[in-house]
Short mmCIF file of C-alpha atoms in Angstrom, two decimals:
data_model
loop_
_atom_site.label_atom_id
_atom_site.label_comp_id
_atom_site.label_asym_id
_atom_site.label_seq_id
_atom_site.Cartn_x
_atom_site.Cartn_y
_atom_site.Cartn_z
CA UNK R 1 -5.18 -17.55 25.23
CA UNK R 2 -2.15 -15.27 25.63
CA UNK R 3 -1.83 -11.67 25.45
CA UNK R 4 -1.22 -9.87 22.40
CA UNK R 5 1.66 -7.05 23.31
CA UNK R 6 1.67 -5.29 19.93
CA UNK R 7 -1.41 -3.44 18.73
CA UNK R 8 -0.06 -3.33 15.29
CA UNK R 9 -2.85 -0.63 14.07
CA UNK R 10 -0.30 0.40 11.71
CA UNK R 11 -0.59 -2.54 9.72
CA UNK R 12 -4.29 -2.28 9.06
CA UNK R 13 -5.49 -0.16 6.58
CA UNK R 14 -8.72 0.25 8.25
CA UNK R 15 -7.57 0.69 11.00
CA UNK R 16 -4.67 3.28 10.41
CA UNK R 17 -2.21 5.15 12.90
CA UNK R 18 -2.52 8.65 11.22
CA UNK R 19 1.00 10.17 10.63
CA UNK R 20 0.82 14.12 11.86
CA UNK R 21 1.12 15.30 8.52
CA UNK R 22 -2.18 13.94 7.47
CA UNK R 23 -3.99 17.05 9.56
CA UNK R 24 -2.89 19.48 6.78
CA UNK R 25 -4.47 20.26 3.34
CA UNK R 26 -2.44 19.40 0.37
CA UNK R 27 -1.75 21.05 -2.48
CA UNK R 28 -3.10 19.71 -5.63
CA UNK R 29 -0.60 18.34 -7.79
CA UNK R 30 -0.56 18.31 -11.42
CA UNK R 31 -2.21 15.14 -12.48
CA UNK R 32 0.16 13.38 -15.74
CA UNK R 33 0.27 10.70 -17.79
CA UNK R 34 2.88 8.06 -17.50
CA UNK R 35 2.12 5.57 -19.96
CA UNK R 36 2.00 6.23 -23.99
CA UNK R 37 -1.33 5.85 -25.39
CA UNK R 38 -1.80 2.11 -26.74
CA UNK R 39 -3.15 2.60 -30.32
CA UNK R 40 -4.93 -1.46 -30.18
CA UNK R 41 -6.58 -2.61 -27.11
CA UNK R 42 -4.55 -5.49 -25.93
CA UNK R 43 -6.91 -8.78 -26.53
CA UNK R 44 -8.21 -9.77 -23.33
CA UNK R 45 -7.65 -13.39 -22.12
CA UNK R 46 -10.04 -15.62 -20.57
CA UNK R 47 -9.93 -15.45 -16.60
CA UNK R 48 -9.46 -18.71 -15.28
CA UNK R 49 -9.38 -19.74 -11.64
CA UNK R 50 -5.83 -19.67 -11.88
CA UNK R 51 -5.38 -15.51 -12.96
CA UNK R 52 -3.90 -12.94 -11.28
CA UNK R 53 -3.48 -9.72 -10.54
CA UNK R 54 -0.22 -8.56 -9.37
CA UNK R 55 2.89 -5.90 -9.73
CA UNK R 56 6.02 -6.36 -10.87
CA UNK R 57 8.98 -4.31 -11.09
CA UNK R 58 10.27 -3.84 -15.03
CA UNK R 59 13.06 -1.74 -15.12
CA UNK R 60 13.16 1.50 -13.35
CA UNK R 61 8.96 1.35 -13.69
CA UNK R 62 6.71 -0.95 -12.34
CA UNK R 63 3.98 -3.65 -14.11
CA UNK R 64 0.23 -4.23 -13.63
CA UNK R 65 -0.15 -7.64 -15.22
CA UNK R 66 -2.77 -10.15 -15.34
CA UNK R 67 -1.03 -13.41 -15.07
CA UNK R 68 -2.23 -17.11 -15.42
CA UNK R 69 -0.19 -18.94 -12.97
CA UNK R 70 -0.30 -22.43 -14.37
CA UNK R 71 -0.08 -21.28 -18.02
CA UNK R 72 2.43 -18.82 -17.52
CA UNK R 73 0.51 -16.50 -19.85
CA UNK R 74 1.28 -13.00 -18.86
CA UNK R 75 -0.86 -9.86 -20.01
CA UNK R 76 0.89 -6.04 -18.93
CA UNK R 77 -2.28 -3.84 -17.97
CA UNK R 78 -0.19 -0.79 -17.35
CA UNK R 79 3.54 0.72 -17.43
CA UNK R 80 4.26 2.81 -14.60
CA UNK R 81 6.80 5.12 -14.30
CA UNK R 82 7.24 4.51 -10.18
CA UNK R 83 8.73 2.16 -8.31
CA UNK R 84 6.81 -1.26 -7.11
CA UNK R 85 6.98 -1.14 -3.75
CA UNK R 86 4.29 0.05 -1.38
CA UNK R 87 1.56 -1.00 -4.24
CA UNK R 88 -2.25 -1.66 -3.55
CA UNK R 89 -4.92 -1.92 -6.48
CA UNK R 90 -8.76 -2.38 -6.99
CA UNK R 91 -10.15 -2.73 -10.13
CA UNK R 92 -13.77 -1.86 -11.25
CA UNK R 93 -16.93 -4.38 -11.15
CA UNK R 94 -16.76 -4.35 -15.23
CA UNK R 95 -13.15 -4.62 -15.62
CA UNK R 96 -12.66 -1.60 -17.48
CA UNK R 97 -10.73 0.55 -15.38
CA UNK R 98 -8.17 0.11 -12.16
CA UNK R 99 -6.80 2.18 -9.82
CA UNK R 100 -2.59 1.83 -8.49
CA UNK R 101 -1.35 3.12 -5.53
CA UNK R 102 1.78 3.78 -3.97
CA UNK R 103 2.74 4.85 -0.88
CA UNK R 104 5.36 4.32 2.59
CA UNK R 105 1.97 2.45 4.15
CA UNK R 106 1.76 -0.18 1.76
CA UNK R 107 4.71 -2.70 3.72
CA UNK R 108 4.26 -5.56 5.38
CA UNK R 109 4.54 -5.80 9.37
CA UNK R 110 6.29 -7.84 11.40
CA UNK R 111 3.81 -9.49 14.95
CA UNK R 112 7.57 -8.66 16.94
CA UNK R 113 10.98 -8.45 15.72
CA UNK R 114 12.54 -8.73 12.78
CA UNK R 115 10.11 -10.00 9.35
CA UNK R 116 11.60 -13.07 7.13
CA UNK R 117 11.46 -10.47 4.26
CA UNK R 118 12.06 -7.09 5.58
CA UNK R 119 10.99 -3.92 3.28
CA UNK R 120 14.09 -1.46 1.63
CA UNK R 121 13.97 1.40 3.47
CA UNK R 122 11.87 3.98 0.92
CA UNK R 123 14.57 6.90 -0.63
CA UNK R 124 13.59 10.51 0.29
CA UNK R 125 12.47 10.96 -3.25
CA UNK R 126 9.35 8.67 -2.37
CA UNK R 127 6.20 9.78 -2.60
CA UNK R 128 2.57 9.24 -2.73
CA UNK R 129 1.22 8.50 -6.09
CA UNK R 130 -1.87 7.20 -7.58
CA UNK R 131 -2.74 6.15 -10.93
CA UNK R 132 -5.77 5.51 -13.11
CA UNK R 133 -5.67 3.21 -15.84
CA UNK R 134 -7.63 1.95 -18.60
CA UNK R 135 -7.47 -1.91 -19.15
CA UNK R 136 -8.13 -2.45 -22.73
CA UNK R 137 -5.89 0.61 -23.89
CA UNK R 138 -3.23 0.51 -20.98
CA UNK R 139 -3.26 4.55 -21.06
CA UNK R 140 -2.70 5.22 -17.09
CA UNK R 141 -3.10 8.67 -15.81
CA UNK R 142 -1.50 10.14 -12.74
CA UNK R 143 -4.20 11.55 -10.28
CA UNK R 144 -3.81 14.10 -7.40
CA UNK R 145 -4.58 12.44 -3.87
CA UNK R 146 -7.57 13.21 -2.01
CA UNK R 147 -7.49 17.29 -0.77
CA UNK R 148 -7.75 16.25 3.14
CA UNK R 149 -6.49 13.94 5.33
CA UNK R 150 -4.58 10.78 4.28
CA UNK R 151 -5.79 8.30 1.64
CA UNK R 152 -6.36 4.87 3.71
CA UNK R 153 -9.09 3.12 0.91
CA UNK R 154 -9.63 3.08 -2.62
CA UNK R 155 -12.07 1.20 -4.87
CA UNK R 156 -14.78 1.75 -7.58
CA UNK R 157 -18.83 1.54 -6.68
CA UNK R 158 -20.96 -0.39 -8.71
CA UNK R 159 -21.59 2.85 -10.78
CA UNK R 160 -18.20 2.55 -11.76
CA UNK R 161 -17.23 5.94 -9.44
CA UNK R 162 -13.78 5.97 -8.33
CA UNK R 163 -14.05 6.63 -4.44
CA UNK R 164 -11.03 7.67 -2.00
CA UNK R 165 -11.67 7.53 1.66
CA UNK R 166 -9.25 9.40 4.00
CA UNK R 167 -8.46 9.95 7.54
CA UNK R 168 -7.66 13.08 8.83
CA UNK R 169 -5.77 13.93 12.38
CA UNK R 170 -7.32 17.01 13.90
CA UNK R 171 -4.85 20.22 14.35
CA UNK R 172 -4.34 20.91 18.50
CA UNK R 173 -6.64 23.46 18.11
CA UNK R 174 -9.26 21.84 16.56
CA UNK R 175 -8.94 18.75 19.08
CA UNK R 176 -9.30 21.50 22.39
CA UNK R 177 -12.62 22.78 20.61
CA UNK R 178 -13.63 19.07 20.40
CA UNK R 179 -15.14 20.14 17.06
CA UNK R 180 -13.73 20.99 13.33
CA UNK R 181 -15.82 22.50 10.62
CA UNK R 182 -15.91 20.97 7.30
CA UNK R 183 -17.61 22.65 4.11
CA UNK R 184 -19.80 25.06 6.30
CA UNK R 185 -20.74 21.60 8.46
CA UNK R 186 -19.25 21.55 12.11
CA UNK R 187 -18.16 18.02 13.12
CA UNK R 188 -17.79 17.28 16.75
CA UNK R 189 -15.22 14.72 17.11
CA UNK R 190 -15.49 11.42 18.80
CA UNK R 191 -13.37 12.27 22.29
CA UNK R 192 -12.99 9.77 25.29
CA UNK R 193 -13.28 6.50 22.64
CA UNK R 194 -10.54 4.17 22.17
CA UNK R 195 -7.99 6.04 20.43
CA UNK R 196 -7.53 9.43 19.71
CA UNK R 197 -10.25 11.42 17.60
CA UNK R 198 -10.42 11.52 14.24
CA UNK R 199 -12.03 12.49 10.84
CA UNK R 200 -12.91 10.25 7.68
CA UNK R 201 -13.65 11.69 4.65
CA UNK R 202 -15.33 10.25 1.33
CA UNK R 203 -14.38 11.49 -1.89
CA UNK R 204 -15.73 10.69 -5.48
CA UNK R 205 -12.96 11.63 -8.70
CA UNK R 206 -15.29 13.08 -11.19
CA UNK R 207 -15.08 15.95 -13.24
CA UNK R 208 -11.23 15.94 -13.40
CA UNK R 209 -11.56 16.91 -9.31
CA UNK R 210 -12.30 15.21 -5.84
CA UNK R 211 -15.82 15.84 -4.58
CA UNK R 212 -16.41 15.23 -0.66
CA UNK R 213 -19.10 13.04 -0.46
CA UNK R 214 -19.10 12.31 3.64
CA UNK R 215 -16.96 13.55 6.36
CA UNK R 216 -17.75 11.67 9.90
CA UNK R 217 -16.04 11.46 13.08
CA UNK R 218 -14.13 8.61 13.90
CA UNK R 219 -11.05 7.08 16.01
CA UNK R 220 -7.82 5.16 15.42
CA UNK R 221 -10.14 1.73 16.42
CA UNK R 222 -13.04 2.77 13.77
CA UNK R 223 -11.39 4.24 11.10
CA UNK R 224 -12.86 4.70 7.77
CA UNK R 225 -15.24 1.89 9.04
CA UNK R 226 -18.01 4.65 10.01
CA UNK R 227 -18.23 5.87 6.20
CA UNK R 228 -21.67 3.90 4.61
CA UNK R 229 -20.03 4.68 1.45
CA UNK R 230 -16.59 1.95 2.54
CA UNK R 231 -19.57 -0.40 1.53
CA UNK R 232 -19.62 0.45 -1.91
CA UNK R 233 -15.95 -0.19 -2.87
CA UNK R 234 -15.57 -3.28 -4.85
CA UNK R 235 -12.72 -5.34 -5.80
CA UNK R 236 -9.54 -4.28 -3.91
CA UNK R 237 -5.81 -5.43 -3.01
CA UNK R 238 -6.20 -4.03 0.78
CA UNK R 239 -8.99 -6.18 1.55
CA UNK R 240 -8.14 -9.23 0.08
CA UNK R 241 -4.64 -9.01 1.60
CA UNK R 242 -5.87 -8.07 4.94
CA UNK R 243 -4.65 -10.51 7.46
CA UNK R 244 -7.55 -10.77 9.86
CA UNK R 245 -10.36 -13.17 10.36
CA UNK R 246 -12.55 -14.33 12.65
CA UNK R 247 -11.33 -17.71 14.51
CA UNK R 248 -13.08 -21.16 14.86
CA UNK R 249 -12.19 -22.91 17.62
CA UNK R 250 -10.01 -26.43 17.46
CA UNK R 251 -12.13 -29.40 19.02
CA UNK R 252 -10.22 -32.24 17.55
CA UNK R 253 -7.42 -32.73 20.71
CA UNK R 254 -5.56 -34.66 19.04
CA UNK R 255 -5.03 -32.27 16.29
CA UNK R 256 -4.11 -29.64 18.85
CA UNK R 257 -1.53 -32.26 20.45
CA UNK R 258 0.16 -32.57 17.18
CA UNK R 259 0.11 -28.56 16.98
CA UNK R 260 1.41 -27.62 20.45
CA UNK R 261 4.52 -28.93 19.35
CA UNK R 262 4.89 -26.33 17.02
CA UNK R 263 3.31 -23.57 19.11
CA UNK R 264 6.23 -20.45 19.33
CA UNK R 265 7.38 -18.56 22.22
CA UNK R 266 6.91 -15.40 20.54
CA UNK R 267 4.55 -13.95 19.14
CA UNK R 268 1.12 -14.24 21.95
CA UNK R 269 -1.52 -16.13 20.01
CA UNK R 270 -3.41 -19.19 19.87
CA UNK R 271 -4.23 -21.82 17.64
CA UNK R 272 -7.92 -21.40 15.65
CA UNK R 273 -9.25 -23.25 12.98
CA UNK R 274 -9.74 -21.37 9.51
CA UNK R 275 -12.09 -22.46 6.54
CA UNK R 276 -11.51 -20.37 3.33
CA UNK R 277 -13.46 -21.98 -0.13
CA UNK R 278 -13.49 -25.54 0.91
CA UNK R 279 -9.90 -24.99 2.18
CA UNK R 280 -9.25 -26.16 6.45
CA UNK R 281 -6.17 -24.74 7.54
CA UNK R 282 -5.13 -24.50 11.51
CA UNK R 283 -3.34 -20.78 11.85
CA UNK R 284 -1.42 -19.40 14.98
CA UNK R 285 -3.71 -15.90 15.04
CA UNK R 286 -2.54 -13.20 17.36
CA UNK R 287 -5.13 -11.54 19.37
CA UNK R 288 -6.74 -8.35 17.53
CA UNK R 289 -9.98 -7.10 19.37
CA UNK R 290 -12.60 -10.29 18.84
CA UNK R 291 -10.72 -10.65 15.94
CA UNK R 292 -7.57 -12.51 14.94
CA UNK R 293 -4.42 -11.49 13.34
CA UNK R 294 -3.07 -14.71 10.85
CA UNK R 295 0.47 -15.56 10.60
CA UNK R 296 2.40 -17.50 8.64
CA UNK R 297 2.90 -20.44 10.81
CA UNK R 298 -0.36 -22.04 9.44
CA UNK R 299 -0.95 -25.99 8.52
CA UNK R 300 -3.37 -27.43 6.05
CA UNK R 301 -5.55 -29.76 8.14
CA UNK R 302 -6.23 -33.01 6.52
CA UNK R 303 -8.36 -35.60 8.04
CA UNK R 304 -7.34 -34.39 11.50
CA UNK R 305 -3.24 -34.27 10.25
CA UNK R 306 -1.66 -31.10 10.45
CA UNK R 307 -0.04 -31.33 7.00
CA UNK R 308 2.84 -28.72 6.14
CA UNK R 309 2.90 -26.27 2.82
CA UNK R 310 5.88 -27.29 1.25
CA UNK R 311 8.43 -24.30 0.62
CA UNK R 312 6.04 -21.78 2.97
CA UNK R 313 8.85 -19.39 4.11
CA UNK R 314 7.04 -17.79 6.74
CA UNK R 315 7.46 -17.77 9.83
CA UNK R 316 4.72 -17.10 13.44
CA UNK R 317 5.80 -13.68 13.34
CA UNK R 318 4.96 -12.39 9.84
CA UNK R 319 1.58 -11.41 9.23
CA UNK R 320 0.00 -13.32 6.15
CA UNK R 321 -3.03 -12.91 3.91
CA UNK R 322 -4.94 -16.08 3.02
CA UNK R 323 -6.97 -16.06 -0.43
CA UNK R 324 -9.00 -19.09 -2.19
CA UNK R 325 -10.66 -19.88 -5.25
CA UNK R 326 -11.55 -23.30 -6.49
CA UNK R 327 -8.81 -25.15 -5.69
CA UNK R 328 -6.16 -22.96 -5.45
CA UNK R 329 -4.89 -21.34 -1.76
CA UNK R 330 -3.09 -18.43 -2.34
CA UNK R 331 -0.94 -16.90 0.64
CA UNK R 332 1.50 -13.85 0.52
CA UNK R 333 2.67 -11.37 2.89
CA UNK R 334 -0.38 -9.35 4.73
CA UNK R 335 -0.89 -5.87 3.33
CA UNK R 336 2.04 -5.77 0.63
CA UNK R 337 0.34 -8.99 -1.17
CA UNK R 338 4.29 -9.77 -1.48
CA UNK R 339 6.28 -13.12 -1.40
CA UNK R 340 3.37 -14.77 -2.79
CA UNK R 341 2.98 -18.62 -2.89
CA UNK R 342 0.00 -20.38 -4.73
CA UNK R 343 -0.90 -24.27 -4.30
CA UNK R 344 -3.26 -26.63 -5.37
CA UNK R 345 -3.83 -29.47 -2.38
CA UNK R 346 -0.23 -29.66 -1.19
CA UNK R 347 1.35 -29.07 -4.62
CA UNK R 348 3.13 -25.72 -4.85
CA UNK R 349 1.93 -24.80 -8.74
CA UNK R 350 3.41 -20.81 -8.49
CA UNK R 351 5.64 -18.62 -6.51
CA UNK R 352 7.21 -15.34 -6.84
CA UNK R 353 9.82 -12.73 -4.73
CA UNK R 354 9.35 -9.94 -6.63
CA UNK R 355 5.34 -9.44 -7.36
CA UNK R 356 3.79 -7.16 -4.75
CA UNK R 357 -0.29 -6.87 -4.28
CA UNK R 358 -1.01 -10.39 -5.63
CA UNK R 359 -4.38 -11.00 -5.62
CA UNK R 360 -6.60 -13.21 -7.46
CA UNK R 361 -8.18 -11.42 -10.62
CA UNK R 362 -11.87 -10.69 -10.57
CA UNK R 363 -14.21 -13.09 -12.20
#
């Protein structure tokens, strides 16, 4: 196996590269509303195999719509007055209520180089934003981020509790004492790990406020990963469009004959097998910890054929996220869920440039 040069930490959202500014407390913005009330809950459609969730840009605003890609039938959850890109989503275990975000972190990554799709560069009137928003009515209400650190994971418990965890970069001060103290609590933080020391923090949105729930020390390897409550979030973009997974080896050689030919020069990787709902596919994965990073030169694997995805525009150094259910494969862009392509076998059945955080719509 090769060596993997880039880390690419920044392209996990569990695993995040704090940006400096995350070590300072933010002011509390003014949450608003950004959507006109709906007076008739919009009637519901049946969830197929086939629905998804996704974001499209309408306008100068941006649409949460529930779409059934071989129907074409197209529902708008929410209007939002922001634009698409950097969006992630999770949506609660009864389907009641979802949660937007949008923020610089929310791009796609390229392994080395230059990506097949690169990301606008975001205006200096960018910012944060998050939004909570009622399914049935479409009513969406602007929320004020998390009070410390920088919000890496969103997602609803099986209470229905909408829960924010953040990671925060100690001030210089704070890092000397090897210690910070939190709501009366002092914290000793995780020094001489992999990466520098850091804090996660769990909040709760109830009340109208953010509650801390759990503050732990962590590092840029761990992230929010030490926080028991990351095991309550339910349905959400950033996992599903995660691009790692853990590789099966190849032991049909003459499978891994026919892909050698096709093995790049760039990016360090190797070839591993991947099994996803009944779906074989053989992925070049670049090397992330015992982990492996997929990329979009993949093959569907076919009674030991390496069988190409017709119109698949990416390439081995874009990072991809790989999503089944029944007999649908749906792969798009790791992390921005964008670029999306959705097949059935080796028939391409739906496709779209524009949609960002596609995902497949909880059942």
């Amino acid at each position: 196996m090769k060596t993997f040069r880039a880390p690419l930490l920044a392209s996990l959202l569990l695993v995040p590269m704090t940006p400096a500014h995350a070590q300072e407390e933010r002011p509390t913005p003014t949450p608003a509303a950004v959507a006109a009330p709906v007076p008739v809950p919009v009637p519901v459609p049946r969830v197929t195999e086939a629905t998804l969730s996704l974001l499209e840009p309408a306008g100068e605003g941006c649409e949460w719509a529930q779409l059934d890609a071989l129907s074409s039938a197209r529902r708008v959850i929410a209007k939002l007055a922001v634009d698409c890109q950097g969006a992630a989503t999770a949506l609660s275990r009864d389907g009641r209520r979802g949660v937007a975000r949008f923020w610089r972190g929310g791009v796609s990554a390229p392994v080395v180089g230059r990506p097949t799709f690169p990301e606008k560069f975001p205006s200096p009137a960018f910012r944060d934003r998050l939004f909570l928003v009622d399914v049935a009515t479409g009513n969406a209400e602007e929320l004020p981020l998390p009070p410390s650190g920088e919000l890496i994971e969103f997602g609803f418990d099986a209470g229905g509790r909408l829960l924010g965890l953040s990671i925060q970069m100690p001030t210089p001060d704070q890092a000397r004492a090897g210690a910070v103290e939190v709501d009366g609590t002092t914290i000793r933080l995780a020094l001489g790990g992999r990466g520098r020391p850091l804090l996660a923090h769990a909040f709760a949105w109830q009340g109208g406020t953010w509650t801390r729930l759990d503050v732990k020390a962590t590092n840029e390897r761990s992230g929010t990963g030490v926080l028991e409550l990351r095991k309550e979030l339910g349905e959400r973009s950033s996992r599903s469009l995660d691009p790692r997974f853990t590789p099966e080896e190849i032991e049909d050689d003459a499978l891994l004959d026919r892909l050698y030919e096709l093995t790049p020069e760039q990016p360090d990787g190797e070839w591993a097998r991947f099994e996803r709902g009944g779906h074989t596919l053989a992925i070049w994965g670049t090397p992330f910890g015992d982990e492996l990073l997929a990329t979009g030169l993949l093959r569907r694997v076919e009674k030991g054929k390496a069988v190409a995805l017709p119109n698949l525009p990416y390439r081995a150094n874009d990072l991809v996220s790989i999503q089944s259910r029944g007999p649908f494969l749906l792969v798009s862009l790791a992390d921005s869920g964008g670029h999306a392509r959705m097949y059935r076998g080796r028939k391409l059945v739906w496709s779209s440039e524009n949609a960002r955080a596609v995902t497949f719509w909880p059942r």
